[in-house]
């Protein structure tokens, strides 16, 4: 079983739609959580951290459920520019350092 | 210094040749990481440095791979006797402290022919 699992998609949605991505992780000792965005043939870029209380950044809302080991990302009012792969990331931090484990990503395609 | 710099951006090499990649992290970041990404997969952890000390190596890093960070600043990743399966994007990232996300470089895309 992979440490971080995501639905690979693709999710094909029209502009203005709301779309949600889910992710599960296997290591209950994971301590911090992130969503990264990766455009085709580019490096991953940090989209947002995910906090236990849930957090929002503009049109993006992230939720964490530690009991279920589940992370979600909600994108409202999708834009064409949101088309990308979204990577779910956990910090397993063995020994206390900053080791990020990436899911395989969920592909989003927003069409006009 | 506005980000993580990786060189070269692309490398095509014949099977059996050695290659070396360089990464220059953000200057104040003491933590440096190497990842490998193949098509359709997320980045996979290869190794981690805190300052000049290499603190973890993934089992993905066979004995043909070696990484160094001699003065705690830039790092190099060398692959000896390259194989076609080594073809991938090699990503370097740096971070300041535990719990923070990484900043990635643009990567080096390796093609072994």
CSV table of C-alpha atoms in Angstrom, one decimal:
chain,number,residue,atom,x,y,z
A,1,UNK,CA,0.0,0.0,0.0
A,2,UNK,CA,1.3,3.5,-0.9
A,3,UNK,CA,1.9,5.9,2.0
A,4,UNK,CA,-0.2,8.6,0.3
A,5,UNK,CA,-3.0,7.6,-2.0
A,6,UNK,CA,-5.0,9.9,-4.4
A,7,UNK,CA,-7.5,9.4,-7.1
A,8,UNK,CA,-5.5,10.0,-10.3
A,9,UNK,CA,-8.4,11.5,-12.2
A,10,UNK,CA,-8.5,13.2,-14.5
A,11,UNK,CA,-11.3,15.5,-13.3
A,12,UNK,CA,-12.7,17.3,-16.3
A,13,UNK,CA,-14.9,20.3,-15.1
A,14,UNK,CA,-16.3,23.4,-16.7
A,15,UNK,CA,-15.2,26.9,-15.6
A,16,UNK,CA,-17.0,28.0,-12.5
A,17,UNK,CA,-17.5,24.5,-11.1
A,18,UNK,CA,-16.6,23.4,-7.6
A,19,UNK,CA,-14.3,20.3,-7.5
A,20,UNK,CA,-13.0,18.3,-4.5
A,21,UNK,CA,-10.0,16.1,-4.3
A,22,UNK,CA,-9.4,13.5,-1.6
A,23,UNK,CA,-6.3,11.8,-0.2
A,24,UNK,CA,-5.6,9.2,2.4
A,25,UNK,CA,-2.3,8.6,4.2
A,26,UNK,CA,-1.1,5.5,6.0
A,27,UNK,CA,1.3,6.8,8.6
A,28,UNK,CA,-0.6,7.9,11.7
A,29,UNK,CA,2.5,9.6,13.0
A,30,UNK,CA,2.5,12.1,10.1
A,31,UNK,CA,2.7,15.6,11.5
A,32,UNK,CA,2.2,18.2,8.7
A,33,UNK,CA,0.3,18.2,5.5
A,34,UNK,CA,0.3,20.1,2.3
A,35,UNK,CA,-1.2,20.4,-1.1
A,36,UNK,CA,1.2,21.1,-4.0
A,37,UNK,CA,0.3,22.1,-7.5
A,38,UNK,CA,2.3,20.8,-10.5
A,39,UNK,CA,2.0,22.1,-14.0
A,40,UNK,CA,2.9,19.9,-16.9
A,41,UNK,CA,6.7,19.4,-17.0
A,42,UNK,CA,7.3,21.9,-14.2
A,43,UNK,CA,8.4,21.5,-10.6
A,44,UNK,CA,5.8,21.1,-7.8
A,45,UNK,CA,4.9,24.4,-6.1
A,46,UNK,CA,3.4,24.7,-2.6
A,47,UNK,CA,-0.3,25.6,-2.9
A,48,UNK,CA,-1.2,25.5,0.8
A,49,UNK,CA,-0.6,23.9,4.1
A,50,UNK,CA,-3.4,21.9,5.7
A,51,UNK,CA,-4.3,22.4,9.3
A,52,UNK,CA,-6.5,20.4,11.6
A,53,UNK,CA,-9.0,23.1,12.0
A,54,UNK,CA,-9.3,23.5,8.2
A,55,UNK,CA,-8.1,26.5,6.3
A,56,UNK,CA,-9.0,28.6,3.3
A,57,UNK,CA,-7.0,30.6,0.8
A,58,UNK,CA,-9.2,32.4,-1.6
A,59,UNK,CA,-11.1,29.8,-3.7
A,60,UNK,CA,-9.2,26.9,-2.1
A,61,UNK,CA,-10.2,25.2,1.1
A,62,UNK,CA,-8.2,22.4,2.7
A,63,UNK,CA,-9.5,20.0,5.4
A,64,UNK,CA,-7.7,17.4,7.5
A,65,UNK,CA,-9.3,14.5,9.4
A,66,UNK,CA,-6.5,12.9,11.6
A,67,UNK,CA,-8.8,10.2,12.9
A,68,UNK,CA,-9.6,9.0,9.4
A,69,UNK,CA,-6.2,9.9,8.0
A,70,UNK,CA,-7.9,11.8,5.3
A,71,UNK,CA,-7.1,15.2,3.6
A,72,UNK,CA,-9.2,17.1,1.1
A,73,UNK,CA,-8.9,20.1,-1.2
A,74,UNK,CA,-11.9,22.0,-2.4
A,75,UNK,CA,-11.6,24.4,-5.3
A,76,UNK,CA,-14.6,26.8,-5.9
A,77,UNK,CA,-15.3,28.8,-9.0
A,78,UNK,CA,-12.7,26.9,-11.1
A,79,UNK,CA,-10.6,28.8,-13.5
A,80,UNK,CA,-8.9,27.6,-16.7
A,81,UNK,CA,-5.6,28.4,-15.0
A,82,UNK,CA,-6.4,25.9,-12.2
A,83,UNK,CA,-5.7,23.1,-14.7
A,84,UNK,CA,-2.8,21.2,-13.3
A,85,UNK,CA,-1.9,18.1,-11.2
A,86,UNK,CA,-2.6,18.5,-7.5
A,87,UNK,CA,-0.2,16.5,-5.2
A,88,UNK,CA,-1.2,15.5,-1.7
A,89,UNK,CA,1.8,15.6,0.6
A,90,UNK,CA,2.5,14.4,4.2
A,91,UNK,CA,5.5,15.0,6.4
A,92,UNK,CA,6.3,11.7,8.1
A,93,UNK,CA,9.2,13.4,10.0
A,94,UNK,CA,10.9,10.3,11.2
A,95,UNK,CA,13.6,11.3,13.6
A,96,UNK,CA,12.2,14.8,13.6
A,97,UNK,CA,13.3,16.1,10.2
A,98,UNK,CA,11.3,17.3,7.3
A,99,UNK,CA,10.7,14.4,5.0
A,100,UNK,CA,7.8,14.9,2.6
A,101,UNK,CA,6.0,12.0,1.0
A,102,UNK,CA,4.0,12.8,-2.1
A,103,UNK,CA,1.0,11.1,-3.6
A,104,UNK,CA,0.9,10.4,-7.3
A,105,UNK,CA,-1.3,13.4,-7.9
A,106,UNK,CA,-4.8,14.1,-9.2
A,107,UNK,CA,-5.1,15.7,-12.6
A,108,UNK,CA,-7.6,18.5,-13.1
A,109,UNK,CA,-8.6,19.9,-16.5
A,110,UNK,CA,-10.9,22.9,-16.5
A,111,UNK,CA,-12.6,23.6,-19.8
A,112,UNK,CA,-14.5,26.7,-21.1
B,1,UNK,CA,19.1,34.4,-4.8
B,2,UNK,CA,15.4,34.0,-5.4
B,3,UNK,CA,15.0,30.3,-5.6
B,4,UNK,CA,16.5,26.8,-5.9
B,5,UNK,CA,18.7,26.5,-9.0
B,6,UNK,CA,19.4,23.2,-10.8
B,7,UNK,CA,21.8,22.5,-13.6
B,8,UNK,CA,21.7,21.3,-16.2
B,9,UNK,CA,18.0,21.6,-17.1
B,10,UNK,CA,18.2,18.7,-19.5
B,11,UNK,CA,20.7,15.9,-20.0
B,12,UNK,CA,20.8,13.2,-22.6
B,13,UNK,CA,23.4,10.5,-22.1
B,14,UNK,CA,24.2,7.1,-23.4
B,15,UNK,CA,23.7,4.0,-21.2
B,16,UNK,CA,26.7,3.3,-19.2
B,17,UNK,CA,27.9,6.9,-18.9
B,18,UNK,CA,28.2,8.8,-15.7
B,19,UNK,CA,26.3,12.0,-15.1
B,20,UNK,CA,26.4,14.7,-12.4
B,21,UNK,CA,23.7,17.2,-11.5
B,22,UNK,CA,24.1,20.3,-9.4
B,23,UNK,CA,21.7,22.0,-7.0
B,24,UNK,CA,22.1,25.4,-5.4
B,25,UNK,CA,19.5,25.8,-2.6
B,26,UNK,CA,18.0,29.0,-1.2
B,27,UNK,CA,21.0,30.5,0.7
B,28,UNK,CA,19.5,30.5,4.2
B,29,UNK,CA,18.0,27.0,3.9
B,30,UNK,CA,20.0,24.4,5.8
B,31,UNK,CA,18.0,21.4,4.6
B,32,UNK,CA,18.4,20.0,1.1
B,33,UNK,CA,16.6,17.1,-0.5
B,34,UNK,CA,16.8,15.1,-3.7
B,35,UNK,CA,13.7,13.6,-5.3
B,36,UNK,CA,13.1,11.6,-8.5
B,37,UNK,CA,9.9,11.8,-10.5
B,38,UNK,CA,8.8,9.6,-13.3
B,39,UNK,CA,5.8,10.1,-15.6
B,40,UNK,CA,2.5,9.8,-13.8
B,41,UNK,CA,4.0,9.5,-10.4
B,42,UNK,CA,4.7,12.0,-7.6
B,43,UNK,CA,8.2,12.8,-6.5
B,44,UNK,CA,10.0,10.0,-4.7
B,45,UNK,CA,12.4,10.8,-1.9
B,46,UNK,CA,16.1,9.9,-2.6
B,47,UNK,CA,18.2,11.6,0.1
B,48,UNK,CA,18.3,14.4,2.6
B,49,UNK,CA,21.1,16.7,3.9
B,50,UNK,CA,21.1,18.9,6.9
B,51,UNK,CA,24.0,21.3,6.3
B,52,UNK,CA,26.7,19.0,5.0
B,53,UNK,CA,25.5,15.9,6.7
B,54,UNK,CA,23.6,13.3,4.7
B,55,UNK,CA,21.1,12.0,7.2
B,56,UNK,CA,19.0,9.6,5.1
B,57,UNK,CA,19.2,7.7,1.9
B,58,UNK,CA,16.3,5.9,0.3
B,59,UNK,CA,16.6,2.3,-0.8
B,60,UNK,CA,15.8,3.7,-4.2
B,61,UNK,CA,19.4,5.2,-4.1
B,62,UNK,CA,21.4,2.2,-5.4
B,63,UNK,CA,25.2,2.1,-5.0
B,64,UNK,CA,25.4,3.7,-8.5
B,65,UNK,CA,24.0,6.9,-7.0
B,66,UNK,CA,26.0,9.3,-4.7
B,67,UNK,CA,25.1,12.7,-3.4
B,68,UNK,CA,27.3,15.2,-1.7
B,69,UNK,CA,26.9,18.6,-0.1
B,70,UNK,CA,30.5,19.3,0.9
B,71,UNK,CA,30.3,22.8,2.4
B,72,UNK,CA,26.6,22.7,3.4
B,73,UNK,CA,25.7,24.9,0.4
B,74,UNK,CA,25.3,23.4,-3.1
B,75,UNK,CA,24.8,19.7,-3.6
B,76,UNK,CA,25.7,17.3,-6.4
B,77,UNK,CA,24.0,14.1,-7.4
B,78,UNK,CA,26.1,11.6,-9.4
B,79,UNK,CA,24.8,8.6,-11.2
B,80,UNK,CA,27.4,6.1,-12.4
B,81,UNK,CA,26.9,3.6,-15.2
B,82,UNK,CA,23.5,5.0,-16.1
B,83,UNK,CA,20.7,2.7,-17.1
B,84,UNK,CA,17.5,3.4,-19.1
B,85,UNK,CA,15.5,3.1,-15.9
B,86,UNK,CA,17.3,6.1,-14.5
B,87,UNK,CA,15.5,8.3,-17.0
B,88,UNK,CA,13.4,10.7,-14.9
B,89,UNK,CA,13.2,14.2,-13.6
B,90,UNK,CA,15.6,14.8,-10.7
B,91,UNK,CA,14.3,17.4,-8.4
B,92,UNK,CA,16.2,19.3,-5.7
B,93,UNK,CA,14.4,21.1,-2.9
B,94,UNK,CA,15.4,23.1,0.1
B,95,UNK,CA,13.7,24.1,3.3
B,96,UNK,CA,14.4,26.1,6.4
B,97,UNK,CA,12.8,24.2,9.2
B,98,UNK,CA,10.8,21.1,10.0
B,99,UNK,CA,7.1,21.4,9.3
B,100,UNK,CA,7.6,23.8,6.4
B,101,UNK,CA,6.9,22.9,2.8
B,102,UNK,CA,9.8,22.7,0.4
B,103,UNK,CA,10.8,25.0,-2.4
B,104,UNK,CA,11.7,23.0,-5.5
B,105,UNK,CA,14.1,23.8,-8.2
B,106,UNK,CA,13.1,23.4,-11.9
B,107,UNK,CA,14.6,20.0,-12.0
B,108,UNK,CA,17.1,18.2,-14.3
B,109,UNK,CA,15.4,15.9,-16.9
B,110,UNK,CA,17.6,12.9,-17.6
B,111,UNK,CA,17.2,10.8,-20.7
B,112,UNK,CA,19.3,7.7,-21.0
B,113,UNK,CA,19.4,6.3,-24.5
